[in-house]
PDB file of C-alpha atoms and ligand atoms in Angstrom:
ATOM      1  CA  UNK A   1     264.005   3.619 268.013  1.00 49.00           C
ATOM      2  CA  UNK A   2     265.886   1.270 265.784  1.00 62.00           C
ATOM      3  CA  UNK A   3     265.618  -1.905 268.335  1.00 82.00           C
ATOM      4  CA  UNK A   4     266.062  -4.090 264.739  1.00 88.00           C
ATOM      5  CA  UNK A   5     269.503  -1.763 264.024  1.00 89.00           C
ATOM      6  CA  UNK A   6     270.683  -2.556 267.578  1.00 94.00           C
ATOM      7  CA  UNK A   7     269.674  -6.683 266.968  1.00 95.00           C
ATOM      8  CA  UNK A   8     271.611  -6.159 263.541  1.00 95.00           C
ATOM      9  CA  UNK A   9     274.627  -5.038 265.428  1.00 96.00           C
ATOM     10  CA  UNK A  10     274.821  -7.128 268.502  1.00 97.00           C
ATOM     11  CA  UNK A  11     274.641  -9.935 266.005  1.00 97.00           C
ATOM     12  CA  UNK A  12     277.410  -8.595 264.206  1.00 97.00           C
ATOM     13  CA  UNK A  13     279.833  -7.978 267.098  1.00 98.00           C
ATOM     14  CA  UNK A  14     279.007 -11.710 268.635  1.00 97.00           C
ATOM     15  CA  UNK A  15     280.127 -12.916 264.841  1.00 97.00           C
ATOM     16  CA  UNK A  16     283.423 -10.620 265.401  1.00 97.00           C
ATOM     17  CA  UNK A  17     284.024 -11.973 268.480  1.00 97.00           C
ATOM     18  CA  UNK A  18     283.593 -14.893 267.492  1.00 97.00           C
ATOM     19  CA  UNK A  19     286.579 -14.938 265.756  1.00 97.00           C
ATOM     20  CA  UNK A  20     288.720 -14.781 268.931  1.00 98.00           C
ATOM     21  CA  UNK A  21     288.536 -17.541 272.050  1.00 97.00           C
ATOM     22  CA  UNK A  22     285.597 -17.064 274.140  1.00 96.00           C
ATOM     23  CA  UNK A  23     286.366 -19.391 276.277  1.00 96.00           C
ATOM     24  CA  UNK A  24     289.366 -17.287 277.560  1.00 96.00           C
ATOM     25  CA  UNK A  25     287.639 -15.244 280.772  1.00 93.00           C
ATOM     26  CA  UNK A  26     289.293 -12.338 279.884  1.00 94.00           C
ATOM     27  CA  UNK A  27     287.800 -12.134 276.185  1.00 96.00           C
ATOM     28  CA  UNK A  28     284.217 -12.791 277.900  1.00 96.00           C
ATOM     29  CA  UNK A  29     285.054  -9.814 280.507  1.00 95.00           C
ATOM     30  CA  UNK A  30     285.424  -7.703 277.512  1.00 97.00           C
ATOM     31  CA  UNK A  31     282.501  -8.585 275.470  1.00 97.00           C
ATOM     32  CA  UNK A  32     280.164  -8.600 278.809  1.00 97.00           C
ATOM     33  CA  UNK A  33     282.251  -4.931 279.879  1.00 98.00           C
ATOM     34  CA  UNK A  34     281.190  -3.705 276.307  1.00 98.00           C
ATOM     35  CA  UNK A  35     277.415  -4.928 276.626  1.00 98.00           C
ATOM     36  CA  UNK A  36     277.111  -2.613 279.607  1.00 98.00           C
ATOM     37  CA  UNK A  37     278.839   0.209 278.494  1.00 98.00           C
ATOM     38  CA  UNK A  38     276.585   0.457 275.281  1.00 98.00           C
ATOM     39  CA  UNK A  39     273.631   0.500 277.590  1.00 98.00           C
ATOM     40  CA  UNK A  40     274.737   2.849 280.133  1.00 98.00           C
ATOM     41  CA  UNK A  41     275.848   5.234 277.298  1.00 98.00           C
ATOM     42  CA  UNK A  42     272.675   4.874 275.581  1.00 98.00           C
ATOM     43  CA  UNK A  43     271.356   5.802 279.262  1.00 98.00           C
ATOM     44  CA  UNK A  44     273.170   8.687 279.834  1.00 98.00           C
ATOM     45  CA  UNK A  45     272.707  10.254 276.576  1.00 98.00           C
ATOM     46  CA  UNK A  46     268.484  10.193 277.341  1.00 97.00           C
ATOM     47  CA  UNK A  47     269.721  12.642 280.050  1.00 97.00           C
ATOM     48  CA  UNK A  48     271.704  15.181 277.641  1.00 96.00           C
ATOM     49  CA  UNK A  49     270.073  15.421 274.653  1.00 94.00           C
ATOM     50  CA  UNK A  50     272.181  13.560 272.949  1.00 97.00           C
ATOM     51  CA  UNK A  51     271.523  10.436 270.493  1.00 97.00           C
ATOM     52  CA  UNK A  52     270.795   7.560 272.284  1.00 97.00           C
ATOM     53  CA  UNK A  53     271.045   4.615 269.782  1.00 96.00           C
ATOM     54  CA  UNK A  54     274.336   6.599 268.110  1.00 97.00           C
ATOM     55  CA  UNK A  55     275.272   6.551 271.653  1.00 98.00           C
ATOM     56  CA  UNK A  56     274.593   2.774 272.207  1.00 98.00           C
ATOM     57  CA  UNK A  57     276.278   2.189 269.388  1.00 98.00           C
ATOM     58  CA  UNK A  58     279.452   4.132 270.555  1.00 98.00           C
ATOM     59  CA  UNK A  59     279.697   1.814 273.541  1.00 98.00           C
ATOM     60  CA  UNK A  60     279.046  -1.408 271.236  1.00 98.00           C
ATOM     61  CA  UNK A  61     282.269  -0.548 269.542  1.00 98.00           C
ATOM     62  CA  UNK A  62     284.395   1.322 271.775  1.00 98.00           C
ATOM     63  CA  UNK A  63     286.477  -1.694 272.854  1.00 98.00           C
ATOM     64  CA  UNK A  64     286.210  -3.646 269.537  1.00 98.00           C
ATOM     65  CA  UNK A  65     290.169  -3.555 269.502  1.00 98.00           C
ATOM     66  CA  UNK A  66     290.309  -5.255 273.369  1.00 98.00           C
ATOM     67  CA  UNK A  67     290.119  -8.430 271.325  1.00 98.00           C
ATOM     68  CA  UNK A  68     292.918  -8.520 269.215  1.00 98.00           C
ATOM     69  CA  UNK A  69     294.544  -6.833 272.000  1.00 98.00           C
ATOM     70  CA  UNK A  70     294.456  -9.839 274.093  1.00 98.00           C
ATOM     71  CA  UNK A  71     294.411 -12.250 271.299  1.00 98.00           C
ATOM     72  CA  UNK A  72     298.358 -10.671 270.374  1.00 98.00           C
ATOM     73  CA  UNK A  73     299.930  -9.626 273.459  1.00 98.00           C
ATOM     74  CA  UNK A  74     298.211 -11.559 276.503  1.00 97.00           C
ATOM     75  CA  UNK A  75     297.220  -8.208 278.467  1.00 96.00           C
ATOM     76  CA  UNK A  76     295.227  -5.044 278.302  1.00 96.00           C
ATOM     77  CA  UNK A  77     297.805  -2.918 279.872  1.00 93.00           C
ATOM     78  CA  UNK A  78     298.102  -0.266 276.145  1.00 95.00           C
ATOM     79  CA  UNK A  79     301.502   0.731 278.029  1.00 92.00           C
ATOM     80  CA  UNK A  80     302.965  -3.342 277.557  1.00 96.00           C
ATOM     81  CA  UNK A  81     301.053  -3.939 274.367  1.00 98.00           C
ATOM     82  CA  UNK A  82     299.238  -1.325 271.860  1.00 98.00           C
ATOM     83  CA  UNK A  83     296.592   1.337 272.074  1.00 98.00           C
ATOM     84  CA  UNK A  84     293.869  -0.430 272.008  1.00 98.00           C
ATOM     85  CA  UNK A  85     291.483   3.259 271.580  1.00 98.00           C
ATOM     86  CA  UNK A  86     293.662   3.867 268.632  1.00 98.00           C
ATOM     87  CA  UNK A  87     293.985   0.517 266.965  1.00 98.00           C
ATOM     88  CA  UNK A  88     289.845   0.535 267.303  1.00 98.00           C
ATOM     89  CA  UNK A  89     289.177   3.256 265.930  1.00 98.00           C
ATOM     90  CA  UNK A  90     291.783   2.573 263.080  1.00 98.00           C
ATOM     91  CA  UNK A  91     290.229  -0.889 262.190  1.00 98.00           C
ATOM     92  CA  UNK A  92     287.241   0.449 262.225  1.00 98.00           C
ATOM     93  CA  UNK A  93     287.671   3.677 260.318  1.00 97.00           C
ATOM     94  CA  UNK A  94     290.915   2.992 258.635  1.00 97.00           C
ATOM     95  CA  UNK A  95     291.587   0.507 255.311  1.00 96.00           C
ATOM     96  CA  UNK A  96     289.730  -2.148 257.214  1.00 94.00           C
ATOM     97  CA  UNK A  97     286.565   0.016 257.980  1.00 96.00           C
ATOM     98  CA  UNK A  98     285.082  -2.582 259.920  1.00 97.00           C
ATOM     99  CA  UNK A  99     282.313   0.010 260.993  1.00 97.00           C
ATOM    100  CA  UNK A 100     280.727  -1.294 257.523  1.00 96.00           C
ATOM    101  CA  UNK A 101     279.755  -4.422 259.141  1.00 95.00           C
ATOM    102  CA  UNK A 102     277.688  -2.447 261.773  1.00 95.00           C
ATOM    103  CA  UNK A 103     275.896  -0.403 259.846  1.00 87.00           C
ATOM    104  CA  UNK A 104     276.162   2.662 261.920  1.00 93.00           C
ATOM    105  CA  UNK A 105     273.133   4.512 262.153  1.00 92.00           C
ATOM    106  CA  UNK A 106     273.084   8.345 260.637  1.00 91.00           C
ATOM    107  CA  UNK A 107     273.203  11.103 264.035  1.00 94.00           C
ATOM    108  CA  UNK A 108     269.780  12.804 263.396  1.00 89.00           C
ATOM    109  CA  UNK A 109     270.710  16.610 261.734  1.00 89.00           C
ATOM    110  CA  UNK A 110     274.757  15.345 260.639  1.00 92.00           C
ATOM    111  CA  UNK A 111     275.684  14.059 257.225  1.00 91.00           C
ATOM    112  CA  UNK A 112     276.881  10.328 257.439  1.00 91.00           C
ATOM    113  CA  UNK A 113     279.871  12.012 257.350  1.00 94.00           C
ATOM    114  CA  UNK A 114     280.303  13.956 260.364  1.00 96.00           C
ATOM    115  CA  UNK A 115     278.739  10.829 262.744  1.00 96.00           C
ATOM    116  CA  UNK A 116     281.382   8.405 261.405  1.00 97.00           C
ATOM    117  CA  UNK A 117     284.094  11.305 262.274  1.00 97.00           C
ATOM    118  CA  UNK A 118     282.225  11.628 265.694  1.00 98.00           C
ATOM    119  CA  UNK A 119     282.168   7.767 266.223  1.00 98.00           C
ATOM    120  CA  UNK A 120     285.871   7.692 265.305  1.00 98.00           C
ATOM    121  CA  UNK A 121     287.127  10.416 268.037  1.00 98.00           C
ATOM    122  CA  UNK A 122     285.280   9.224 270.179  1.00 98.00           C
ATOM    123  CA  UNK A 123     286.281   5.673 270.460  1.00 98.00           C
ATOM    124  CA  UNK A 124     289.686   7.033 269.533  1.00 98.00           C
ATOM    125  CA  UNK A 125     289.823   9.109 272.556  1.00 98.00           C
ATOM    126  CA  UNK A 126     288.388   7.165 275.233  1.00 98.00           C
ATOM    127  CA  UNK A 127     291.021   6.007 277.086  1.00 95.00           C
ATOM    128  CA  UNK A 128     292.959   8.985 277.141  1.00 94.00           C
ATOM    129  CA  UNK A 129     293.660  11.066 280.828  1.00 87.00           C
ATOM    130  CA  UNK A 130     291.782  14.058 279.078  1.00 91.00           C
ATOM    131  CA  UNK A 131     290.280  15.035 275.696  1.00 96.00           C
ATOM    132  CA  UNK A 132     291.963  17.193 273.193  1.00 97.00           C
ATOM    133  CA  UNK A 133     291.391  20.783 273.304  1.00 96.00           C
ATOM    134  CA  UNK A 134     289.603  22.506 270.064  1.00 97.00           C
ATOM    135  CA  UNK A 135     286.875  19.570 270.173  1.00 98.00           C
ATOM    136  CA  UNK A 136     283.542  20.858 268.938  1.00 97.00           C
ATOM    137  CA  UNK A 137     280.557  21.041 270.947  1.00 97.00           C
ATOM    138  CA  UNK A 138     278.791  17.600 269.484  1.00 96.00           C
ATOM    139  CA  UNK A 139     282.147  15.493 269.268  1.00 98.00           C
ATOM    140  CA  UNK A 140     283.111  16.754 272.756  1.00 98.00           C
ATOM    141  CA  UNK A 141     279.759  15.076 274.399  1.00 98.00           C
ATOM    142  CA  UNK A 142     279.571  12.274 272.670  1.00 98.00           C
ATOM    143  CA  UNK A 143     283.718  11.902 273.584  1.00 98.00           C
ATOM    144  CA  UNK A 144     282.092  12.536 277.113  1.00 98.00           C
ATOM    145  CA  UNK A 145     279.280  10.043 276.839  1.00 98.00           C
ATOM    146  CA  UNK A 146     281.473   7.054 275.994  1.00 98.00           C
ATOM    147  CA  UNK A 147     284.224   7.914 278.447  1.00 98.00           C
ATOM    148  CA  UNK A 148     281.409   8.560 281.393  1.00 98.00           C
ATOM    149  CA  UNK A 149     279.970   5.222 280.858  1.00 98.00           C
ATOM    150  CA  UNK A 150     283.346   3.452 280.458  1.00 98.00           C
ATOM    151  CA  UNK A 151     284.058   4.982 283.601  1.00 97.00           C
ATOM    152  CA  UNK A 152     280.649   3.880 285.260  1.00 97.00           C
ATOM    153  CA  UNK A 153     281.179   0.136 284.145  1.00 98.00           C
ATOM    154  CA  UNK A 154     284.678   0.297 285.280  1.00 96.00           C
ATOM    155  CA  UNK A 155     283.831   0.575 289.153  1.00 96.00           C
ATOM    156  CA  UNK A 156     281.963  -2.929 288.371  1.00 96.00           C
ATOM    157  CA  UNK A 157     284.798  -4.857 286.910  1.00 95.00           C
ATOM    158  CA  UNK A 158     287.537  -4.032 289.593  1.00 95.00           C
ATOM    159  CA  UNK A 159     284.730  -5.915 291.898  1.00 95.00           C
ATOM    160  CA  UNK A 160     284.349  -8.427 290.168  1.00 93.00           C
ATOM    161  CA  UNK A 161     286.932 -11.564 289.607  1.00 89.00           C
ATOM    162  CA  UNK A 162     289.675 -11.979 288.491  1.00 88.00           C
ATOM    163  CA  UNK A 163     290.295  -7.818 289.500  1.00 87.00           C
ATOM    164  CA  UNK A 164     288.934  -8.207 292.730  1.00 90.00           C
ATOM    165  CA  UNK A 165     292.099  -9.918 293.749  1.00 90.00           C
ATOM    166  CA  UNK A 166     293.979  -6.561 293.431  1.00 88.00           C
ATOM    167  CA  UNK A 167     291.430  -5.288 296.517  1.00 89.00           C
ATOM    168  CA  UNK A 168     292.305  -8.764 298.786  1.00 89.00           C
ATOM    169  CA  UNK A 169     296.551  -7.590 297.859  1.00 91.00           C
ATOM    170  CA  UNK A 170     295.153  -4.287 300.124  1.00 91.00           C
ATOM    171  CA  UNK A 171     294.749  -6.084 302.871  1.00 82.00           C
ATOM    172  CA  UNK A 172     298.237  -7.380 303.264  1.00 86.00           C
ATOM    173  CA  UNK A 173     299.812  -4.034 302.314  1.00 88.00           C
ATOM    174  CA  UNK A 174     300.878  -1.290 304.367  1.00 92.00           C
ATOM    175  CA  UNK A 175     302.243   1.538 302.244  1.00 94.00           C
ATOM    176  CA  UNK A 176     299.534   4.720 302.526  1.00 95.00           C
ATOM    177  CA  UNK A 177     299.531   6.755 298.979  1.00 97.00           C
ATOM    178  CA  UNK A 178     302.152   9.031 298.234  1.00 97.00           C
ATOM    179  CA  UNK A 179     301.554  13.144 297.768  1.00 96.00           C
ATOM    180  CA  UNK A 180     300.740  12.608 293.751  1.00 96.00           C
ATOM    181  CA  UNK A 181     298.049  10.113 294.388  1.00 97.00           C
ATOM    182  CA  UNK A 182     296.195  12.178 296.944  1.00 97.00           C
ATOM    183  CA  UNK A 183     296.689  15.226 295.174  1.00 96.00           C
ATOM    184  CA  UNK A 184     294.412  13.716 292.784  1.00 95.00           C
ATOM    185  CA  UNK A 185     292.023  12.938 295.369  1.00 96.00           C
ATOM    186  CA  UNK A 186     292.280  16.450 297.025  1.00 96.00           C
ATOM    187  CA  UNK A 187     291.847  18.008 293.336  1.00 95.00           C
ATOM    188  CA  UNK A 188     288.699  15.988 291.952  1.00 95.00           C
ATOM    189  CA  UNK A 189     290.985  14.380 289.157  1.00 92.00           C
ATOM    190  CA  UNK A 190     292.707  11.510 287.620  1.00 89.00           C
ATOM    191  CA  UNK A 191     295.906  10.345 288.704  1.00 90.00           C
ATOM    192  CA  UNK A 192     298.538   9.014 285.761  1.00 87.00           C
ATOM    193  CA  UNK A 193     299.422   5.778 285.946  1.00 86.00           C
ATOM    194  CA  UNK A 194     303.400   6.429 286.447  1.00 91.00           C
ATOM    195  CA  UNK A 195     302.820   7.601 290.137  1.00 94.00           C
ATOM    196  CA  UNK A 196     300.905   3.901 291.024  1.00 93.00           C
ATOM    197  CA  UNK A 197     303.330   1.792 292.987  1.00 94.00           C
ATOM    198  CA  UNK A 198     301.005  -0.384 294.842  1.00 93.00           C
ATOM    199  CA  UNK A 199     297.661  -1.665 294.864  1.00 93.00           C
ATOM    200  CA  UNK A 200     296.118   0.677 297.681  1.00 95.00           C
ATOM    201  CA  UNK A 201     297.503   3.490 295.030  1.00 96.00           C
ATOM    202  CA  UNK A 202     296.250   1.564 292.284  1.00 94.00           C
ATOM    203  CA  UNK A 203     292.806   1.740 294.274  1.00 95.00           C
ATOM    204  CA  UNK A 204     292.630   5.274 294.988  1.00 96.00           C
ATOM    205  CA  UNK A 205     293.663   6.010 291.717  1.00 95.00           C
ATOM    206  CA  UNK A 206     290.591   4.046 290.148  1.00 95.00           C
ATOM    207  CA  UNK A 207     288.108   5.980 292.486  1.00 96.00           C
ATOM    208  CA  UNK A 208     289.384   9.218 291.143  1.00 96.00           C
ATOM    209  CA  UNK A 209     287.807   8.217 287.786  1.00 95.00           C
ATOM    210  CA  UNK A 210     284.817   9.364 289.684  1.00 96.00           C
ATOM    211  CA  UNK A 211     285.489  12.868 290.083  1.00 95.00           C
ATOM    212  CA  UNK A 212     285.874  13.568 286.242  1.00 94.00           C
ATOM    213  CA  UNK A 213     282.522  12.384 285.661  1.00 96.00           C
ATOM    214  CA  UNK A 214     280.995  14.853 283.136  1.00 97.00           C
ATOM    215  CA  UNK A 215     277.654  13.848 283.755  1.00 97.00           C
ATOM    216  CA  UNK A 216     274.457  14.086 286.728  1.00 96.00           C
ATOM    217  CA  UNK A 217     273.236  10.827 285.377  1.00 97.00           C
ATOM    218  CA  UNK A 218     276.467   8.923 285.345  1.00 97.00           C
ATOM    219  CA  UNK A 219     276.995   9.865 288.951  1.00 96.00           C
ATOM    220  CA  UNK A 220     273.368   8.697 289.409  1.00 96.00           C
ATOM    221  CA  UNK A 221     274.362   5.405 287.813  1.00 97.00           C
ATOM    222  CA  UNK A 222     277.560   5.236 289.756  1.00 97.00           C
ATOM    223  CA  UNK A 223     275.356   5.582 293.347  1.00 95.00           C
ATOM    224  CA  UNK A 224     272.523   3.402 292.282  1.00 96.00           C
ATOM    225  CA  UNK A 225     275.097   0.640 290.928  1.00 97.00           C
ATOM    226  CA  UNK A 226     276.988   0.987 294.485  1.00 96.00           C
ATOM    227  CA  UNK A 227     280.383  -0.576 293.168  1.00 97.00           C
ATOM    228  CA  UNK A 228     281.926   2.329 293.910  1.00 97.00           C
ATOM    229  CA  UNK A 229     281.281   2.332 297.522  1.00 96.00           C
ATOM    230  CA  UNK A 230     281.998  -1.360 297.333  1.00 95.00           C
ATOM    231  CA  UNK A 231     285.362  -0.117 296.559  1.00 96.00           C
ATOM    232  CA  UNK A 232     285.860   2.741 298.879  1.00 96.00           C
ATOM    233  CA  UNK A 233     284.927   0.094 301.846  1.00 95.00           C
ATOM    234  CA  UNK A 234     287.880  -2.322 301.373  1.00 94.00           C
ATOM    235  CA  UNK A 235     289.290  -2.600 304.515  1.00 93.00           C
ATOM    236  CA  UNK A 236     292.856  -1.025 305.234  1.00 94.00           C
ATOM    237  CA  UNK A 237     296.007  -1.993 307.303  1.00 91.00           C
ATOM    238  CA  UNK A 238     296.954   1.427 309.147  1.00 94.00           C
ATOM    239  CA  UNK A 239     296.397   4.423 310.230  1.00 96.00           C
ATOM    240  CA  UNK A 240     297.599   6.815 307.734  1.00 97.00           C
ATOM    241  CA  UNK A 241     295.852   4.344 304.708  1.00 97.00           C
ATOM    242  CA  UNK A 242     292.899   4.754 306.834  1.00 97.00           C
ATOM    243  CA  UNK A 243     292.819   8.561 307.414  1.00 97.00           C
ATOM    244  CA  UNK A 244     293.802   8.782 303.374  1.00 97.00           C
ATOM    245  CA  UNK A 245     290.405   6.606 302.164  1.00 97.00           C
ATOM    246  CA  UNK A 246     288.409   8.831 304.817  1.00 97.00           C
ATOM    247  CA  UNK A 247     289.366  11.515 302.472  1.00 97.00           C
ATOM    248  CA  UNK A 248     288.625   9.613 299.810  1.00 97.00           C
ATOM    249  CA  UNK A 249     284.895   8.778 300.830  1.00 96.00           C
ATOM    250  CA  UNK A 250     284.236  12.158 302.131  1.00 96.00           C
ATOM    251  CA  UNK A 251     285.392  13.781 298.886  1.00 95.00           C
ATOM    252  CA  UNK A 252     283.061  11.002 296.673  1.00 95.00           C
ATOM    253  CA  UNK A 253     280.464  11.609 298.666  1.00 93.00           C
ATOM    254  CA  UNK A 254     280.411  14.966 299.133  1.00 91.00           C
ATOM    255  CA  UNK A 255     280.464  15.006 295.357  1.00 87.00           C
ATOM    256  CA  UNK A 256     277.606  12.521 295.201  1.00 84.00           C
ATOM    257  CA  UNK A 257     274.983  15.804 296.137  1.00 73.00           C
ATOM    258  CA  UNK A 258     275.780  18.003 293.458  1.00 63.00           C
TER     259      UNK A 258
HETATM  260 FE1  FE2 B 301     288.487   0.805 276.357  1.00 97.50          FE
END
């Protein structure tokens, strides 16, 4: 496999980023976030039958906008700032085509074509609660791909500084979830961000990430990488917060088996 394509474009991204501070630790989070995903994606597409290097490649890029994002507005919250799935995939595919610089390789059996429309989706719909219905079969697991190892690399991060802080707030708080947060819990799925009103929500909405998952591997990943049960182990004030994580773990884990 193309190990002299994937030099070419790690060399290009580091010249991209280049062009924004490095030395800010956010910007570094991002370009060490994006390292990870396009490994675990090229990981989890050995597993499927998918493309691995198009795959890799798919995580190199996904979060090219994250950048500029930061650069502009001072945050990664899209809801305070831009879409930063959409503004990627628009400097990359749009009037800019940036992709040019990365000489993306061909998906083995598609025209050039119909992988640069696949590459576009999916980085353009990576950070959305679900995919768009009507997807076909290829686009749809490569969408899934991407969003499974963003998801995967995701459970690191939040353990990591400066997010960990978020898990210390839980300590000192003593609000359980409310019913929309563990209804997300009790159905396997993600919970939208407008019913998070503290950081134990903010927690338990994270794990959920978990349960939508398309993958065996990338719940192999997520157990072998254990930042996940890092996560689900952060101690709790009361009761009711306790009982609610129980539920939680018992649900994750139960899921872990199948
Ligand atoms: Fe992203």
């Amino acid at each position: 496999m193309g190990n002299e394509n994937k030099e070419k474009a790690l060399k290009a991204f580091s010249e991209y980023a280049d062009n924004f501070d490095r030395n800010i630790i956010e910007i570094q989070l991002k370009i060490d976030h994006t390292y990870r995903v396009a490994d675990i994606a090229e990981r989890i597409a050995g597993s499927t039958g998918a493309d691995p290097e198009f795959s890799w490649y798919l995580g190199l890029l996904h979060d090219i906008a994250r950048f500029e994002q930061y650069t502009k507005y001072g945050t990664f919250r899209d809801a305070l700032s831009v879409d930063h799935a959409e503004l990627g995939a628009d400097l990359l595919f749009g009037r800019e085509r940036l992709i040019d610089i990365f000489s993306l390789p061909a998906l083995p059996g598609a025209s050039n074509e119909t992988g640069m429309l696949i590459a576009e989706k999916a980085i353009r719909f990576h950070n959305k609660l679900t995919l768009p219905e009507g997807l076909d079969a290829d686009t749809r697991m490569y969408c899934d791909i991407l969003r499974d190892a963003d998801k995967c690399d995701i459970f690191r991060v939040l353990t990591e500084p400066p997010y960990d802080v978020r898990n210390r707030e839980i300590a000192g708080s003593d609000t359980p979830a409310s019913e929309e947060i563990m209804a997300g819990v009790m159905e396997h799925r993600c919970v939208s961000r407008i019913y998070v009103k503290n950081p134990f929500e903010s927690l338990l909405g994270q794990c959920c990430m978990f349960f939508e998952l398309v993958y065996p591997e990338s719940i192999a990943i997520v157990r072998e990488q254990g930042y996940l049960e890092k996560l689900i182990d952060i101690p709790v004030k009361n009761d009711k917060m306790k009982k609610q994580m129980d539920l939680l773990k018992q649900e994750i884990r139960g899921a872990y088996a199948i």
